[in-house]
Amino acid sequence: MIYITGDTHANFNRFSTKNFPEQKEMTKDDSVIICGDFGGIWNYLYSDKTETYWLKWLEDKPFTILFVDGNHENFDRLSKEFKVVNYHGGKAHRIRSNIYHLMRGYVFEFEGKKFFTFGGASSHDIQDGILKIEDYSTLSDLVKDYNTRTRAGQMLRIDHISWWEKELPSYYEMQRGRRELEKVNYEVDYVITHCAPQDIVSYISHGYYKPDILTMYLGEIARELKFTKWYFGHYHNEQAIMDKFILHYDKIERII
């Protein structure tokens, strides 16, 4: 069995037995895929008590958790702290024994179906800037300025604390995605991303979200790729577009 859901942002209550009773019939061979903004790897430099508790709570679940990265992940820790492993035909960061980050630009095979994954997205809450630690005498000064300005209504994030440049892909990651798709002749069963191709973004946001390097790249992929369903998160809604592009937030849908 494979289920899919949208952003969790480190709030994993949707996976309680009460909210997700289907897990009673699941094993570690069954998976739930999160379409980005997992949020379980978020704390600044190391895992704190809360983060450790929830990762252990997820590890005790009878199923496997898979996620693509969103824009709200600690990319510094994700890339340095966790081992990259070969996993179902692609590469993944092994977070816990049953928690894996599916890396960008790989084709994975689960239950005999091919999944192309490509995480990342642009943050839309940084209109008033990105604060940098090196611009302040102390971390306390930075936090004080951040709190003052956000209380005044400004939309800010802090570099390497609540925002990471790696939220958008590198040239290498995009090229890898194309190489991996060429290996399967640009034909997969499912696509899992955090943001959507630009045409879909424009449709669901009525032009509010502007194009970026990733939405344009995904748009190019969408025009070339043969696929059954494309699942994504990021936009905090539930919506189906043309019955092929499926936006999820907190719903958990069984797809296999």
CSV table of C-alpha atoms in Angstrom, one decimal:
chain,number,residue,atom,x,y,z
A,1,MET,CA,0.0,0.0,0.0
A,2,ILE,CA,1.1,3.5,-0.7
A,3,TYR,CA,-0.6,6.6,0.6
A,4,ILE,CA,0.2,10.3,-0.1
A,5,THR,CA,-0.4,13.5,1.8
A,6,GLY,CA,0.6,17.1,1.8
A,7,ASP,CA,2.8,19.3,4.0
A,8,THR,CA,3.2,18.3,7.6
A,9,HIS,CA,5.4,21.1,9.0
A,10,ALA,CA,6.4,18.8,11.9
A,11,ASN,CA,2.8,18.4,12.9
A,12,PHE,CA,2.4,14.7,12.7
A,13,ASN,CA,-0.9,14.2,14.4
A,14,ARG,CA,-2.6,13.2,11.2
A,15,PHE,CA,-0.7,9.9,11.5
A,16,SER,CA,-2.2,9.0,14.8
A,17,THR,CA,-4.1,5.8,14.9
A,18,LYS,CA,-7.3,7.8,15.5
A,19,ASN,CA,-6.8,10.0,12.4
A,20,PHE,CA,-5.2,7.4,10.2
A,21,PRO,CA,-6.8,4.0,11.2
A,22,GLU,CA,-5.7,2.4,7.9
A,23,GLN,CA,-2.2,1.9,9.4
A,24,LYS,CA,-3.6,-1.0,11.5
A,25,GLU,CA,-3.4,-3.0,8.3
A,26,MET,CA,0.1,-1.7,7.2
A,27,THR,CA,3.6,-2.9,7.6
A,28,LYS,CA,7.0,-1.4,7.0
A,29,ASP,CA,6.7,-2.5,3.4
A,30,ASP,CA,3.9,0.0,3.0
A,31,SER,CA,4.5,3.7,2.7
A,32,VAL,CA,3.1,7.2,3.2
A,33,ILE,CA,4.7,9.9,1.0
A,34,ILE,CA,4.7,13.5,2.1
A,35,CYS,CA,4.8,16.1,-0.6
A,36,GLY,CA,7.3,18.4,1.0
A,37,ASP,CA,7.6,20.6,4.1
A,38,PHE,CA,8.1,17.5,6.2
A,39,GLY,CA,9.6,19.8,8.9
A,40,GLY,CA,10.9,17.0,11.1
A,41,ILE,CA,14.5,18.2,10.5
A,42,TRP,CA,14.1,21.9,11.3
A,43,ASN,CA,16.0,22.8,14.5
A,44,TYR,CA,19.0,25.1,14.0
A,45,LEU,CA,22.1,23.1,14.7
A,46,TYR,CA,21.0,19.8,16.1
A,47,SER,CA,17.9,17.8,17.1
A,48,ASP,CA,16.2,19.1,20.2
A,49,LYS,CA,13.9,17.2,22.6
A,50,THR,CA,10.8,17.9,20.6
A,51,GLU,CA,12.2,17.0,17.3
A,52,THR,CA,13.8,13.8,18.7
A,53,TYR,CA,10.4,12.8,20.3
A,54,TRP,CA,8.5,13.1,17.0
A,55,LEU,CA,11.1,11.3,14.9
A,56,LYS,CA,11.0,8.4,17.4
A,57,TRP,CA,7.2,8.5,17.4
A,58,LEU,CA,7.3,8.2,13.6
A,59,GLU,CA,9.9,5.5,13.7
A,60,ASP,CA,7.5,3.4,15.9
A,61,LYS,CA,4.8,3.6,13.3
A,62,PRO,CA,4.1,0.3,11.4
A,63,PHE,CA,4.6,1.9,8.0
A,64,THR,CA,7.5,3.8,6.2
A,65,ILE,CA,7.6,7.6,5.9
A,66,LEU,CA,8.9,9.0,2.6
A,67,PHE,CA,9.1,12.7,1.8
A,68,VAL,CA,10.4,15.1,-0.8
A,69,ASP,CA,11.9,18.3,0.6
A,70,GLY,CA,9.8,21.5,0.6
A,71,ASN,CA,11.1,25.0,1.2
A,72,HIS,CA,10.7,24.6,4.9
A,73,GLU,CA,13.4,22.1,5.7
A,74,ASN,CA,16.8,22.5,7.4
A,75,PHE,CA,18.9,21.9,4.3
A,76,ASP,CA,22.2,22.3,6.2
A,77,ARG,CA,21.4,19.4,8.5
A,78,LEU,CA,19.6,17.3,5.9
A,79,SER,CA,22.6,17.3,3.6
A,80,LYS,CA,25.3,16.8,6.3
A,81,GLU,CA,23.8,14.9,9.1
A,82,PHE,CA,22.2,12.0,7.3
A,83,LYS,CA,23.7,9.2,5.2
A,84,VAL,CA,22.8,9.0,1.5
A,85,VAL,CA,21.7,5.5,0.6
A,86,ASN,CA,20.6,3.7,-2.5
A,87,TYR,CA,16.9,3.2,-2.1
A,88,HIS,CA,14.4,1.6,-4.5
A,89,GLY,CA,16.3,2.7,-7.6
A,90,GLY,CA,17.2,6.2,-6.5
A,91,LYS,CA,19.1,7.9,-3.7
A,92,ALA,CA,17.7,9.0,-0.4
A,93,HIS,CA,18.8,10.4,3.0
A,94,ARG,CA,18.1,7.8,5.7
A,95,ILE,CA,16.6,9.8,8.6
A,96,ARG,CA,15.5,6.8,10.7
A,97,SER,CA,15.0,3.1,10.0
A,98,ASN,CA,11.7,3.8,8.3
A,99,ILE,CA,12.0,7.5,7.4
A,100,TYR,CA,13.6,8.5,4.1
A,101,HIS,CA,14.1,11.8,2.3
A,102,LEU,CA,13.7,11.1,-1.5
A,103,MET,CA,16.3,13.3,-3.1
A,104,ARG,CA,15.7,15.5,-6.1
A,105,GLY,CA,15.8,14.2,-9.6
A,106,TYR,CA,15.6,10.4,-9.1
A,107,VAL,CA,13.2,7.8,-10.3
A,108,PHE,CA,12.2,5.3,-7.6
A,109,GLU,CA,10.2,2.1,-7.9
A,110,PHE,CA,7.6,1.2,-5.4
A,111,GLU,CA,5.0,-1.6,-5.8
A,112,GLY,CA,6.0,-2.0,-9.4
A,113,LYS,CA,5.3,1.7,-10.2
A,114,LYS,CA,7.8,4.4,-11.2
A,115,PHE,CA,7.9,7.6,-9.1
A,116,PHE,CA,9.9,10.7,-10.2
A,117,THR,CA,10.6,13.0,-7.3
A,118,PHE,CA,11.8,16.6,-7.2
A,119,GLY,CA,11.5,18.6,-4.0
A,120,GLY,CA,12.0,22.3,-3.4
A,121,ALA,CA,10.0,25.5,-3.8
A,122,SER,CA,10.3,29.3,-3.4
A,123,SER,CA,9.3,30.7,0.0
A,124,HIS,CA,6.5,33.2,-0.3
A,125,ASP,CA,6.9,34.8,3.2
A,126,ILE,CA,10.2,36.7,2.6
A,127,GLN,CA,8.9,39.8,0.9
A,128,ASP,CA,10.7,42.0,3.5
A,129,GLY,CA,14.0,40.3,3.3
A,130,ILE,CA,16.3,37.6,4.6
A,131,LEU,CA,18.2,38.5,7.8
A,132,LYS,CA,21.8,37.2,8.1
A,133,ILE,CA,23.6,36.3,11.3
A,134,GLU,CA,26.8,38.0,10.2
A,135,ASP,CA,25.0,41.4,10.1
A,136,TYR,CA,24.5,41.4,13.8
A,137,SER,CA,26.8,41.5,16.8
A,138,THR,CA,25.0,38.6,18.6
A,139,LEU,CA,22.4,36.1,17.9
A,140,SER,CA,20.2,37.8,20.5
A,141,ASP,CA,20.4,41.1,18.6
A,142,LEU,CA,19.2,39.3,15.5
A,143,VAL,CA,16.3,37.6,17.2
A,144,LYS,CA,15.3,40.9,18.9
A,145,ASP,CA,15.3,42.7,15.5
A,146,TYR,CA,13.4,39.8,13.9
A,147,ASN,CA,10.7,39.8,16.6
A,148,THR,CA,10.3,43.5,16.5
A,149,ARG,CA,9.9,43.6,12.7
A,150,THR,CA,7.6,40.6,12.4
A,151,ARG,CA,5.4,41.9,15.1
A,152,ALA,CA,5.1,45.0,13.0
A,153,GLY,CA,3.8,42.8,10.2
A,154,GLN,CA,6.9,42.4,8.1
A,155,MET,CA,7.5,39.0,6.4
A,156,LEU,CA,11.1,37.9,7.1
A,157,ARG,CA,13.2,34.8,7.5
A,158,ILE,CA,16.7,34.2,8.8
A,159,ASP,CA,19.4,32.7,6.6
A,160,HIS,CA,20.4,29.2,7.8
A,161,ILE,CA,17.9,29.3,10.6
A,162,SER,CA,14.5,29.5,9.0
A,163,TRP,CA,15.5,30.0,5.3
A,164,TRP,CA,18.0,28.2,3.1
A,165,GLU,CA,19.1,29.1,-0.4
A,166,LYS,CA,18.9,25.4,-1.3
A,167,GLU,CA,15.2,25.6,-1.3
A,168,LEU,CA,15.6,26.0,-5.0
A,169,PRO,CA,17.5,23.4,-7.1
A,170,SER,CA,21.0,23.6,-8.4
A,171,TYR,CA,21.8,23.3,-12.1
A,172,TYR,CA,23.3,19.8,-11.3
A,173,GLU,CA,20.1,18.6,-9.7
A,174,MET,CA,18.0,19.7,-12.7
A,175,GLN,CA,20.3,18.1,-15.1
A,176,ARG,CA,20.3,14.9,-13.0
A,177,GLY,CA,16.5,14.9,-13.2
A,178,ARG,CA,16.6,15.0,-17.0
A,179,ARG,CA,19.2,12.3,-17.2
A,180,GLU,CA,17.2,10.0,-14.9
A,181,LEU,CA,14.0,10.6,-16.9
A,182,GLU,CA,15.9,9.8,-20.1
A,183,LYS,CA,16.7,6.4,-18.7
A,184,VAL,CA,13.0,5.6,-18.5
A,185,ASN,CA,12.2,7.4,-21.8
A,186,TYR,CA,10.3,10.2,-20.0
A,187,GLU,CA,7.6,7.8,-18.8
A,188,VAL,CA,6.7,7.3,-15.2
A,189,ASP,CA,3.5,6.4,-13.2
A,190,TYR,CA,3.7,9.2,-10.6
A,191,VAL,CA,5.4,12.5,-10.1
A,192,ILE,CA,6.0,13.8,-6.5
A,193,THR,CA,7.0,17.4,-6.0
A,194,HIS,CA,6.4,20.2,-3.5
A,195,CYS,CA,5.6,23.0,-5.8
A,196,ALA,CA,3.8,22.6,-9.2
A,197,PRO,CA,4.7,23.3,-12.8
A,198,GLN,CA,4.2,27.0,-13.7
A,199,ASP,CA,1.1,26.6,-15.7
A,200,ILE,CA,-0.6,24.8,-12.8
A,201,VAL,CA,0.8,27.4,-10.3
A,202,SER,CA,-0.7,30.2,-12.4
A,203,TYR,CA,-4.1,28.5,-12.6
A,204,ILE,CA,-4.5,27.7,-8.9
A,205,SER,CA,-3.1,31.1,-7.6
A,206,HIS,CA,-4.7,33.3,-10.3
A,207,GLY,CA,-1.3,34.7,-11.1
A,208,TYR,CA,-0.3,35.5,-7.5
A,209,TYR,CA,2.7,33.2,-7.3
A,210,LYS,CA,5.3,34.3,-9.9
A,211,PRO,CA,7.5,32.0,-12.0
A,212,ASP,CA,10.8,30.8,-10.6
A,213,ILE,CA,13.6,28.5,-11.9
A,214,LEU,CA,11.9,25.5,-10.4
A,215,THR,CA,8.3,26.0,-11.5
A,216,MET,CA,9.6,26.8,-15.0
A,217,TYR,CA,11.7,23.6,-15.0
A,218,LEU,CA,8.8,21.5,-13.8
A,219,GLY,CA,6.7,23.1,-16.5
A,220,GLU,CA,9.2,21.9,-19.1
A,221,ILE,CA,9.2,18.4,-17.6
A,222,ALA,CA,5.4,18.3,-17.5
A,223,ARG,CA,5.2,19.0,-21.3
A,224,GLU,CA,7.6,16.2,-22.1
A,225,LEU,CA,6.7,13.5,-19.6
A,226,LYS,CA,4.1,10.8,-19.8
A,227,PHE,CA,2.6,10.2,-16.3
A,228,THR,CA,-0.6,9.1,-14.7
A,229,LYS,CA,-0.8,11.5,-11.7
A,230,TRP,CA,1.3,14.4,-10.4
A,231,TYR,CA,1.0,15.0,-6.7
A,232,PHE,CA,2.3,18.2,-5.0
A,233,GLY,CA,1.8,20.2,-1.8
A,234,HIS,CA,3.0,23.7,-0.9
A,235,TYR,CA,-0.2,25.7,-1.6
A,236,HIS,CA,-2.2,24.5,1.5
A,237,ASN,CA,-5.3,23.3,-0.2
A,238,GLU,CA,-7.0,20.3,-1.7
A,239,GLN,CA,-7.6,20.5,-5.4
A,240,ALA,CA,-7.5,18.4,-8.6
A,241,ILE,CA,-6.6,20.1,-11.9
A,242,MET,CA,-7.4,18.2,-15.1
A,243,ASP,CA,-7.7,15.1,-13.0
A,244,LYS,CA,-3.9,14.6,-13.3
A,245,PHE,CA,-2.4,17.3,-11.1
A,246,ILE,CA,-3.4,16.7,-7.5
A,247,LEU,CA,-2.8,19.2,-4.7
A,248,HIS,CA,-2.9,17.8,-1.2
A,249,TYR,CA,-2.6,19.5,2.2
A,250,ASP,CA,-3.8,17.4,5.1
A,251,LYS,CA,-5.8,14.7,3.3
A,252,ILE,CA,-4.2,11.2,3.1
A,253,GLU,CA,-5.1,9.4,-0.1
A,254,ARG,CA,-4.3,5.9,-1.0
A,255,ILE,CA,-2.8,5.7,-4.5
A,256,ILE,CA,-1.7,2.0,-4.6
